[in-house]
PDB file of C-alpha atoms in Angstrom:
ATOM      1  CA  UNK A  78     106.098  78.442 122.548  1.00  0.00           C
ATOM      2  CA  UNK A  79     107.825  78.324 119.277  1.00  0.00           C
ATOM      3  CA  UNK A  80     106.012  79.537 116.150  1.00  0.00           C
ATOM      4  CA  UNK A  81     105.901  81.640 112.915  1.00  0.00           C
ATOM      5  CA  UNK A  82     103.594  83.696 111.549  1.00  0.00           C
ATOM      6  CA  UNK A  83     102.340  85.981 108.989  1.00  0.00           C
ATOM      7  CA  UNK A  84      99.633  87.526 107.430  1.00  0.00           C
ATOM      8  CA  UNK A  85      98.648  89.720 104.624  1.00  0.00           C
ATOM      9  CA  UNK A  86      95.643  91.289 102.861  1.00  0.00           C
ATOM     10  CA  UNK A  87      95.473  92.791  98.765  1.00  0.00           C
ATOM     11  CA  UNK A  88      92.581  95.128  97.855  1.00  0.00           C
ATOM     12  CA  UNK A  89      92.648  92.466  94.930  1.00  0.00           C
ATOM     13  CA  UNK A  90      90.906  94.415  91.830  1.00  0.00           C
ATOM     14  CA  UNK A  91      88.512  96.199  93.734  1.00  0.00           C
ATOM     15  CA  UNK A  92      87.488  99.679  94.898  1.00  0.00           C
ATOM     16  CA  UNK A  93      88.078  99.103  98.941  1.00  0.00           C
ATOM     17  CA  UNK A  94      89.544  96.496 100.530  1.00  0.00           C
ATOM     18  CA  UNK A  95      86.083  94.871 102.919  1.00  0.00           C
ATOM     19  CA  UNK A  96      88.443  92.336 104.552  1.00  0.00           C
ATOM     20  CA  UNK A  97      90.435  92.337 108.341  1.00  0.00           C
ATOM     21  CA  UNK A  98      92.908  90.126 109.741  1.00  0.00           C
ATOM     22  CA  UNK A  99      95.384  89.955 112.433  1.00  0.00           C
ATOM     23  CA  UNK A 100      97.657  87.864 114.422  1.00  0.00           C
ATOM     24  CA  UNK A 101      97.691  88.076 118.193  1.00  0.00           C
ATOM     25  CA  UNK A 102     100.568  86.133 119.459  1.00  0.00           C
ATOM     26  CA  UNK A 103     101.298  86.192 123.553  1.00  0.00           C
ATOM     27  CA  UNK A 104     103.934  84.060 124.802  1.00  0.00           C
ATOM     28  CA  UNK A 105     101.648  81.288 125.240  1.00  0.00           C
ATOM     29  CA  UNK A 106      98.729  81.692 122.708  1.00  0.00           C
ATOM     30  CA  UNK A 107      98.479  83.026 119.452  1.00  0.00           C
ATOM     31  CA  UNK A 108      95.135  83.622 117.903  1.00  0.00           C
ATOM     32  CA  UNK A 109      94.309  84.231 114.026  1.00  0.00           C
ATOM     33  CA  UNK A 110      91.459  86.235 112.726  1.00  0.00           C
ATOM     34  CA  UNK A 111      90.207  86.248 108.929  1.00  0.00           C
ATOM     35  CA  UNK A 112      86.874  88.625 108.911  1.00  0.00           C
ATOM     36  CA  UNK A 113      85.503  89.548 105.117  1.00  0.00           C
ATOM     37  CA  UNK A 114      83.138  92.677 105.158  1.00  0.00           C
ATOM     38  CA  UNK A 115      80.017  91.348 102.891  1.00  0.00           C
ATOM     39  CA  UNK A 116      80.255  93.653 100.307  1.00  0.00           C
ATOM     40  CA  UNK A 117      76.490  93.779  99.133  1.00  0.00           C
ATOM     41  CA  UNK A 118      75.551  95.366 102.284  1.00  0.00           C
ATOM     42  CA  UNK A 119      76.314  98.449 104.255  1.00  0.00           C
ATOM     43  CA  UNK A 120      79.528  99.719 105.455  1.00  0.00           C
ATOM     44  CA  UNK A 121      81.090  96.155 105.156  1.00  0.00           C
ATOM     45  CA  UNK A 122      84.507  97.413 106.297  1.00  0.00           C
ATOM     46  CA  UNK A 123      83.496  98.787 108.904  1.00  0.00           C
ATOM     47  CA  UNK A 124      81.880  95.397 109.812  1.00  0.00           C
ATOM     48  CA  UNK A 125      84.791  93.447 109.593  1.00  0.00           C
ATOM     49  CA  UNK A 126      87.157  96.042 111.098  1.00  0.00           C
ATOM     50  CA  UNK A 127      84.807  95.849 114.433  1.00  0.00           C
ATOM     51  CA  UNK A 128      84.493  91.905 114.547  1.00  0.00           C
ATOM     52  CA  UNK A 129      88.469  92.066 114.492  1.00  0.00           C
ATOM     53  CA  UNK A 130      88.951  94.668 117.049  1.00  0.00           C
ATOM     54  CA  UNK A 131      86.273  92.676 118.904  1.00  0.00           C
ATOM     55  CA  UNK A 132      87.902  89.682 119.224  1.00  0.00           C
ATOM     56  CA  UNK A 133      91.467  90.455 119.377  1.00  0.00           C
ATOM     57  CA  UNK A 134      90.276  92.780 122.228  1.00  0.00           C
ATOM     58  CA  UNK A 135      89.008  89.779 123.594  1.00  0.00           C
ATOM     59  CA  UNK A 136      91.760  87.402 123.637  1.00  0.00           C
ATOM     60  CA  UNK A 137      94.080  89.704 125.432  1.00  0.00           C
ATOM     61  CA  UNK A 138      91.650  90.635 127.926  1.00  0.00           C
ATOM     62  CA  UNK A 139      92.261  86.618 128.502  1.00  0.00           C
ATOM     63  CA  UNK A 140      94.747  84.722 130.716  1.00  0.00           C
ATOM     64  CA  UNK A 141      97.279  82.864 128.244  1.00  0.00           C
ATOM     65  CA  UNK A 142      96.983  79.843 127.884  1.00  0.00           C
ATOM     66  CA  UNK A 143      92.967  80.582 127.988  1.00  0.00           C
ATOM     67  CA  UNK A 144      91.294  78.150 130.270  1.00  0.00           C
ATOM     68  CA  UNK A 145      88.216  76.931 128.641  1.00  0.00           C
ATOM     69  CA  UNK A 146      88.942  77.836 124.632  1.00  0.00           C
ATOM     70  CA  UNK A 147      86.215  76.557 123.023  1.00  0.00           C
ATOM     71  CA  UNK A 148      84.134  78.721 125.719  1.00  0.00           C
ATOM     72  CA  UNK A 149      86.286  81.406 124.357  1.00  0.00           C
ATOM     73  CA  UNK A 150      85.602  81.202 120.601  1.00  0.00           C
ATOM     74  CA  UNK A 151      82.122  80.637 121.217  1.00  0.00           C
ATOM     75  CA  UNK A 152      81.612  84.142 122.997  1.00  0.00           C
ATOM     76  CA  UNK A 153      83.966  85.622 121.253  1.00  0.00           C
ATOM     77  CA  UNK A 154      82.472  85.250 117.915  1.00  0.00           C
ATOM     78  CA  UNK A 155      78.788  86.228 119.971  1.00  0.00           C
ATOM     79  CA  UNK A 156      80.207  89.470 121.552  1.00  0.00           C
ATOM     80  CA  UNK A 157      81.704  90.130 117.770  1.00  0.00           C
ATOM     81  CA  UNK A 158      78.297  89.327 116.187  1.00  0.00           C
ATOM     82  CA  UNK A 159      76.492  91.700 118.471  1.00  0.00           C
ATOM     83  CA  UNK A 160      79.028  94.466 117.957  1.00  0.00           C
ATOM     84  CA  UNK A 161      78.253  93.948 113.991  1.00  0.00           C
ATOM     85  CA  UNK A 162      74.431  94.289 114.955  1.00  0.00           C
ATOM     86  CA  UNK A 163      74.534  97.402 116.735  1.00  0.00           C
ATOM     87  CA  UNK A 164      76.362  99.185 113.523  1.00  0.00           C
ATOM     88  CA  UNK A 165      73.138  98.641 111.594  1.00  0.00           C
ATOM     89  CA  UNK A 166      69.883  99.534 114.252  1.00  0.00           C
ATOM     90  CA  UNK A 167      69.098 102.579 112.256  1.00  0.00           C
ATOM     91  CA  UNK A 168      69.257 100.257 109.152  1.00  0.00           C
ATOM     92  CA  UNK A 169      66.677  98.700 106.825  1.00  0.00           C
ATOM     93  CA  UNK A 170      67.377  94.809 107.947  1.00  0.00           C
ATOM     94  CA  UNK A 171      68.624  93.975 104.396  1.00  0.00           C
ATOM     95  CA  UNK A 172      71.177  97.123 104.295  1.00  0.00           C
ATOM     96  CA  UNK A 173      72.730  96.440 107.995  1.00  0.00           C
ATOM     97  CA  UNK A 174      76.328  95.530 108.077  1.00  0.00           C
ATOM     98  CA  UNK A 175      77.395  92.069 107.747  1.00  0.00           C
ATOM     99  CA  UNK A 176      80.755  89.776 107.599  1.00  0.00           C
ATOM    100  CA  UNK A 177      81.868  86.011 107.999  1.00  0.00           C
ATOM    101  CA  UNK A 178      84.705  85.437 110.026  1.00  0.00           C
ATOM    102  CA  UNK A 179      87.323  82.185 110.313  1.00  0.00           C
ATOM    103  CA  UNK A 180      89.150  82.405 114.174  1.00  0.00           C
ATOM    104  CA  UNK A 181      91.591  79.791 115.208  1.00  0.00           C
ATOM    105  CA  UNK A 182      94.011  79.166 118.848  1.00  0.00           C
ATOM    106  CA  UNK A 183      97.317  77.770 119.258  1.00  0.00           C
ATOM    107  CA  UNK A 184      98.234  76.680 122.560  1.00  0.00           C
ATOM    108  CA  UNK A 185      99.799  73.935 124.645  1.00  0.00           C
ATOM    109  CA  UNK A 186     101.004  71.993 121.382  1.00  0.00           C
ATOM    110  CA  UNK A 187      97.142  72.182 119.965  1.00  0.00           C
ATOM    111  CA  UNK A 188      95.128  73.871 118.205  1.00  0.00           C
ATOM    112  CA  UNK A 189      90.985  74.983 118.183  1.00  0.00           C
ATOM    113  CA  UNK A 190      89.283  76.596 115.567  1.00  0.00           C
ATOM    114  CA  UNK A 191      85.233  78.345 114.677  1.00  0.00           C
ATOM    115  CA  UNK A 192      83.846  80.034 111.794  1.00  0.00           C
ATOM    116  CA  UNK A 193      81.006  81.542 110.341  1.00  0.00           C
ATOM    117  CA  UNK A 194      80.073  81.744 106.937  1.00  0.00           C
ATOM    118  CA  UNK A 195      82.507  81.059 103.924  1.00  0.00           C
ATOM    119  CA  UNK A 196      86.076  82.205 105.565  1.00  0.00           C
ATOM    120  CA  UNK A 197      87.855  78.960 105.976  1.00  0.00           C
ATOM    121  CA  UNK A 198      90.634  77.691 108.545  1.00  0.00           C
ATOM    122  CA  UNK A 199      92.862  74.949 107.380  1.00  0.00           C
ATOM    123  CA  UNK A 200      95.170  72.593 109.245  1.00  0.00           C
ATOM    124  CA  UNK A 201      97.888  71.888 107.396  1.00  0.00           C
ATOM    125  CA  UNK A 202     100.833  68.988 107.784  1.00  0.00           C
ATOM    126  CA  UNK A 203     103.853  67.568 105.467  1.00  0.00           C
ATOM    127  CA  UNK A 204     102.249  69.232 102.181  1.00  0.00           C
ATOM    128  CA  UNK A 205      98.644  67.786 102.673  1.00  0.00           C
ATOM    129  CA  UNK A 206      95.377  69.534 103.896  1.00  0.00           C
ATOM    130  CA  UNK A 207      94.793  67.600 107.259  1.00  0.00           C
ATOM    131  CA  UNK A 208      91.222  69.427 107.728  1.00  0.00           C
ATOM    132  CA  UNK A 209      89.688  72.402 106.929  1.00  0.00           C
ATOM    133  CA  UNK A 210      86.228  74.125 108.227  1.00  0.00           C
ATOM    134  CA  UNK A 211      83.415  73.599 105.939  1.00  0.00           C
ATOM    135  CA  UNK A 212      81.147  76.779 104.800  1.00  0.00           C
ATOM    136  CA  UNK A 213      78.135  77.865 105.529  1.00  0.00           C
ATOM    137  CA  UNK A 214      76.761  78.216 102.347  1.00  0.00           C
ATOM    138  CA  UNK A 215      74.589  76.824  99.286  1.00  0.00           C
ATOM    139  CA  UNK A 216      77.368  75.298  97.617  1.00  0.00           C
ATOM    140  CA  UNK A 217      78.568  73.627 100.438  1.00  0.00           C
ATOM    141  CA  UNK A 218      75.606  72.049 101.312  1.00  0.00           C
ATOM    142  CA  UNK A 219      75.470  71.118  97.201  1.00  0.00           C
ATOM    143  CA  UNK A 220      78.862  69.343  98.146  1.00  0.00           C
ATOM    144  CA  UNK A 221      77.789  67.477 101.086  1.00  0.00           C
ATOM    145  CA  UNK A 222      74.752  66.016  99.086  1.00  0.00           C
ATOM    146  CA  UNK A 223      76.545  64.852  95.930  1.00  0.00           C
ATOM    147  CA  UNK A 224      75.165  67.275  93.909  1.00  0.00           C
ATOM    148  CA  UNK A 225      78.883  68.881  92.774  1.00  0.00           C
ATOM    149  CA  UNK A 226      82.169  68.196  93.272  1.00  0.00           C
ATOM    150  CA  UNK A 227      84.529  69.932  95.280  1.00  0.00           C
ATOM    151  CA  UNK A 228      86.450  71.486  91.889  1.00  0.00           C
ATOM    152  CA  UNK A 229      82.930  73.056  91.196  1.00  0.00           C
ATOM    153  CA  UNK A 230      82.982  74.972  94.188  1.00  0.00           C
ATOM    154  CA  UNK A 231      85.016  78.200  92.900  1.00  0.00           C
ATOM    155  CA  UNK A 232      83.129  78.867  89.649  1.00  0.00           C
ATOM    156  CA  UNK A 233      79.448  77.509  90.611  1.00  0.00           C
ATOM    157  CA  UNK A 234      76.581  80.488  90.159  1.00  0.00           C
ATOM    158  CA  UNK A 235      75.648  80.229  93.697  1.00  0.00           C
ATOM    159  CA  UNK A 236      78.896  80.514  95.080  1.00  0.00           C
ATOM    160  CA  UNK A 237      78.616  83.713  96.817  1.00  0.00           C
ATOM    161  CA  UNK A 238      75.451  82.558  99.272  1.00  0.00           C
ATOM    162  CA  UNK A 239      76.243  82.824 102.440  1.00  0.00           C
ATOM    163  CA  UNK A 240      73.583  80.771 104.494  1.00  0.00           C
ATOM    164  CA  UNK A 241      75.018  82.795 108.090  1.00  0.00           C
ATOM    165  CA  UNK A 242      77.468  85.876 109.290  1.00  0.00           C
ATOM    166  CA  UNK A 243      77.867  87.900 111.826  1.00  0.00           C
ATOM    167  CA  UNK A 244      75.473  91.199 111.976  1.00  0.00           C
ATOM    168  CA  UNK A 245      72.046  91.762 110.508  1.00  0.00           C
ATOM    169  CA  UNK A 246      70.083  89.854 112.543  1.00  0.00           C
ATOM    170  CA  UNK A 247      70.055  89.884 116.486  1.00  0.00           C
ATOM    171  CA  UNK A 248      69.897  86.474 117.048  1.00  0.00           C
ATOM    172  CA  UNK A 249      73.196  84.362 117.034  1.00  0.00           C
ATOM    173  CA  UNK A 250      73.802  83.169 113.890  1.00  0.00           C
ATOM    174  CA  UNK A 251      75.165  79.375 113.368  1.00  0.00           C
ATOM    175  CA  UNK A 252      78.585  79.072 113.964  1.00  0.00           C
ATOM    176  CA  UNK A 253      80.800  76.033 113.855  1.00  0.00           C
ATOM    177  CA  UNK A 254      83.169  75.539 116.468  1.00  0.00           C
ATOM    178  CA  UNK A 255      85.940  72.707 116.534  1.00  0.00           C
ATOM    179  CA  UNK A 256      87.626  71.019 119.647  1.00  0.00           C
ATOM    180  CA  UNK A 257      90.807  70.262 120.371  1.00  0.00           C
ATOM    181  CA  UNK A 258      93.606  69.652 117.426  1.00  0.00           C
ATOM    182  CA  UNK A 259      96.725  67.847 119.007  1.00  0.00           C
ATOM    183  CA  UNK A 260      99.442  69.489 116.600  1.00  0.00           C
ATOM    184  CA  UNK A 261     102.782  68.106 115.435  1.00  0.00           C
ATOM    185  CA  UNK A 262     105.886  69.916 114.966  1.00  0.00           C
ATOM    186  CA  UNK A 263     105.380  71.899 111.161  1.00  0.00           C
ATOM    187  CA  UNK A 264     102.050  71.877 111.245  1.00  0.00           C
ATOM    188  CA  UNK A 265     100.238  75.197 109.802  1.00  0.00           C
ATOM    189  CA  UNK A 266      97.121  76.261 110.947  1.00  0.00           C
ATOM    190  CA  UNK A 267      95.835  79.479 108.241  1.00  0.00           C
ATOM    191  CA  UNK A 268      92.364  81.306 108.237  1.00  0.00           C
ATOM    192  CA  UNK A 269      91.908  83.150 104.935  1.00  0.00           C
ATOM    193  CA  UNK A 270      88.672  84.875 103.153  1.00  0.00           C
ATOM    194  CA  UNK A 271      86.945  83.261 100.181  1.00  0.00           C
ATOM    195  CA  UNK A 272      89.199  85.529  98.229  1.00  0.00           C
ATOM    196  CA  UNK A 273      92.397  83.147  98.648  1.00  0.00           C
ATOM    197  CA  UNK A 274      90.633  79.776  98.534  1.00  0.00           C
ATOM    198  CA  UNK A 275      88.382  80.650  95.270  1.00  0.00           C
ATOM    199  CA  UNK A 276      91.623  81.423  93.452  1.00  0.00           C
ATOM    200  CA  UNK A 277      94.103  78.771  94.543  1.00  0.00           C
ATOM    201  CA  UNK A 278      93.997  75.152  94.620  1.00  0.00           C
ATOM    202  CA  UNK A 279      94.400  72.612  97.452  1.00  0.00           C
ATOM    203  CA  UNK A 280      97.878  71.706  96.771  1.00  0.00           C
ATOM    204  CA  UNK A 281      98.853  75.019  96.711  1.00  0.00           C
ATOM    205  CA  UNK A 282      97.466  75.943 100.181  1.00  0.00           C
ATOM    206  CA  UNK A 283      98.714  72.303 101.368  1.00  0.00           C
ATOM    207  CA  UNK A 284     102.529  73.841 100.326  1.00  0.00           C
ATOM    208  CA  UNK A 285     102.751  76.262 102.871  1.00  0.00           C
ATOM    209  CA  UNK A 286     103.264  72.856 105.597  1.00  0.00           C
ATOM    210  CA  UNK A 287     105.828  71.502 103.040  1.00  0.00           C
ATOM    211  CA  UNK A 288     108.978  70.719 104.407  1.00  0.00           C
ATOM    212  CA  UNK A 289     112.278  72.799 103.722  1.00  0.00           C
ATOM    213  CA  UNK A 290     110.243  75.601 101.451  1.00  0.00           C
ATOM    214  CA  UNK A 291     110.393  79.358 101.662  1.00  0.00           C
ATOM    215  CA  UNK A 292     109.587  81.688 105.048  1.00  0.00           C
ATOM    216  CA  UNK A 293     105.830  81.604 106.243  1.00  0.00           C
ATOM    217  CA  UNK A 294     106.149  85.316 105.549  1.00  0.00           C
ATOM    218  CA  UNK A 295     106.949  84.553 101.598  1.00  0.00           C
ATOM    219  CA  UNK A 296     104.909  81.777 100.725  1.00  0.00           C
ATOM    220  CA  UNK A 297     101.770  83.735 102.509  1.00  0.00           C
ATOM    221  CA  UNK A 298     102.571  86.321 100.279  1.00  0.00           C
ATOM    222  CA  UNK A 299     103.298  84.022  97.136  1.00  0.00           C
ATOM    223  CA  UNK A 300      99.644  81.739  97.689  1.00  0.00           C
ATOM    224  CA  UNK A 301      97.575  85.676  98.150  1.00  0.00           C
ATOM    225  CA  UNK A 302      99.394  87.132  95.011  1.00  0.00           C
ATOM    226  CA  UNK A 303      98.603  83.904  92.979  1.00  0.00           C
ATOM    227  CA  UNK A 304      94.724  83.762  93.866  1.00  0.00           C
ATOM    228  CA  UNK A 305      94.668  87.402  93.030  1.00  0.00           C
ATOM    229  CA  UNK A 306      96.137  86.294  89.555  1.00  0.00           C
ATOM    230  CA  UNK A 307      94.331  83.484  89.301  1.00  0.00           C
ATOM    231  CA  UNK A 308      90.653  85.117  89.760  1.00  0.00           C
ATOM    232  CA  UNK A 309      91.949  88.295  87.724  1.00  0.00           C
ATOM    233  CA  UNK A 310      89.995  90.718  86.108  1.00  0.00           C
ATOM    234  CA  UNK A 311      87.607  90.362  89.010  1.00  0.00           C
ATOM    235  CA  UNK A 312      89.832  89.171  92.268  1.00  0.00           C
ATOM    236  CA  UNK A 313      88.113  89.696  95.515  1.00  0.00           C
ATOM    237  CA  UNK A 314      90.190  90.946  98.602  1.00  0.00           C
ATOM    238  CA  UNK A 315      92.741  88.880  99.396  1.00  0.00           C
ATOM    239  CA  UNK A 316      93.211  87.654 102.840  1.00  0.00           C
ATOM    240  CA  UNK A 317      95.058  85.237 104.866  1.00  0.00           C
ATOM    241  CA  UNK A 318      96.843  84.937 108.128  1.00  0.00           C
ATOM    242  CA  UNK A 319      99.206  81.460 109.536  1.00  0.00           C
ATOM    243  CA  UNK A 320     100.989  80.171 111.755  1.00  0.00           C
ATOM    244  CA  UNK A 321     103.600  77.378 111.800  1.00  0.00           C
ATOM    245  CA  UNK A 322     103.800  75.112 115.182  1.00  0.00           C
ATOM    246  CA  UNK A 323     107.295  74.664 115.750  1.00  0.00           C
ATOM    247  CA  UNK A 324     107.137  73.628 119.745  1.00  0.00           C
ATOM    248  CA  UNK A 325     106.890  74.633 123.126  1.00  0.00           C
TER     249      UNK A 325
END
């Protein structure tokens, strides 16, 4: 399997940096995790620090290439969720630790994606957004009706309401999982927080599949340090891990 990858993640201008990501690349899967720690509850580091560990513990407790992946994001993001939950029993229920999460596999020349909440995955190919998750939230749902466009998204009032995430609540939250994504040689697949797509516009998320540009490494870097620009005095954290399918 041939691939490159990066990923990176700015405090942006805040006091902690509430966001986790990581890259877990075998020799015959890689899988990328975006969790953001919601910040208007409890300990939300701490809640997106365990739905990492949870999940990259996961995937190499698996056989490469995994079996049945959509099986695997689908538990994966449960076990995660209920290791969230347990951080807050001794919690009010609207104090207990909470975070979204965007988790995507590439394997055997494709590529399978879930999320929960507002932390996106993207499929990107020859400069263009192929497809990207849609979020769980108020504003998304605005979208889908007509109500606002999709420029409206990043500065709309409402933009911060989450309608699921992992933690709280016992009971598994809604989570969207996607099948099978045949990829073609170039294609990048990048999860990211709300922090990187609320500053940054399509095209310059489509870029990072354009052909003959920079490293993966630099033009990760380059798209994080622009939305923290971008949504400056008040930036979120920054997050955002890709990788580029180059072949078997």
């Amino acid at each position: 399997m041939e691939i490159e990858y990066a990923d990176l993640s700015v405090i942006g201008h805040r006091d902690d940096n509430q966001d986790r990501v990581a890259v877990a690349a075998g020799e015959r899967a890689v899988m990328l995790v975006a969790v953001d720690g919601m910040g208007g509850h409890a300990d939300g580091a701490r809640a997106a620090e365990t739905a990492r560990a949870s999940l990259v513990g996961a995937f190499w407790q698996q056989a490469h290439p995994l079996f049945d992946p959509l099986g695997f994001l689908h538990l994966g993001l449960g076990r995660a969720h209920e290791d969230v939950v347990a951080l807050g029993h001794s919690l009010a229920p609207d104090a207990r630790p909470r975070a979204t999460c965007a988790v995507c596999l590439v394997q055997e020349g494709s590529a399978y994606w879930a999320h929960v909440g507002d932390s996106r995955v993207y499929q990107l190919r020859e400069g263009t957004i192929r497809e990207r998750t849609r979020d769980h939230s108020h504003v998304e749902l605005l979208l889908r009706e007509g109500l606002i466009h999709e420029h409206e998204l990043r500065g709309h009032p409402m933009r911060n309401f989450v309608e699921c995430c992992l933690g709280g609540d016992a009971p598994l939250p809604d989570m969207s999982v996607t099948g099978r994504k045949k990829l073609s040689s170039g294609d990048v697949l990048l999860v990211c927080t709300d922090g990187v797509w609320s500053g940054v516009d399509d095209a310059d998320i489509a870029a990072l599949s354009a052909h003959g540009g920079e490293s993966l490494d630099r033009a990760v870097r380059s798209l994080a340090e622009r939305a923290v620009a971008r949504n400056s005095p008040y930036s979120d954290n920054t997050s955002v891990a890709a990788v580029r399918w180059l072949g078997e």
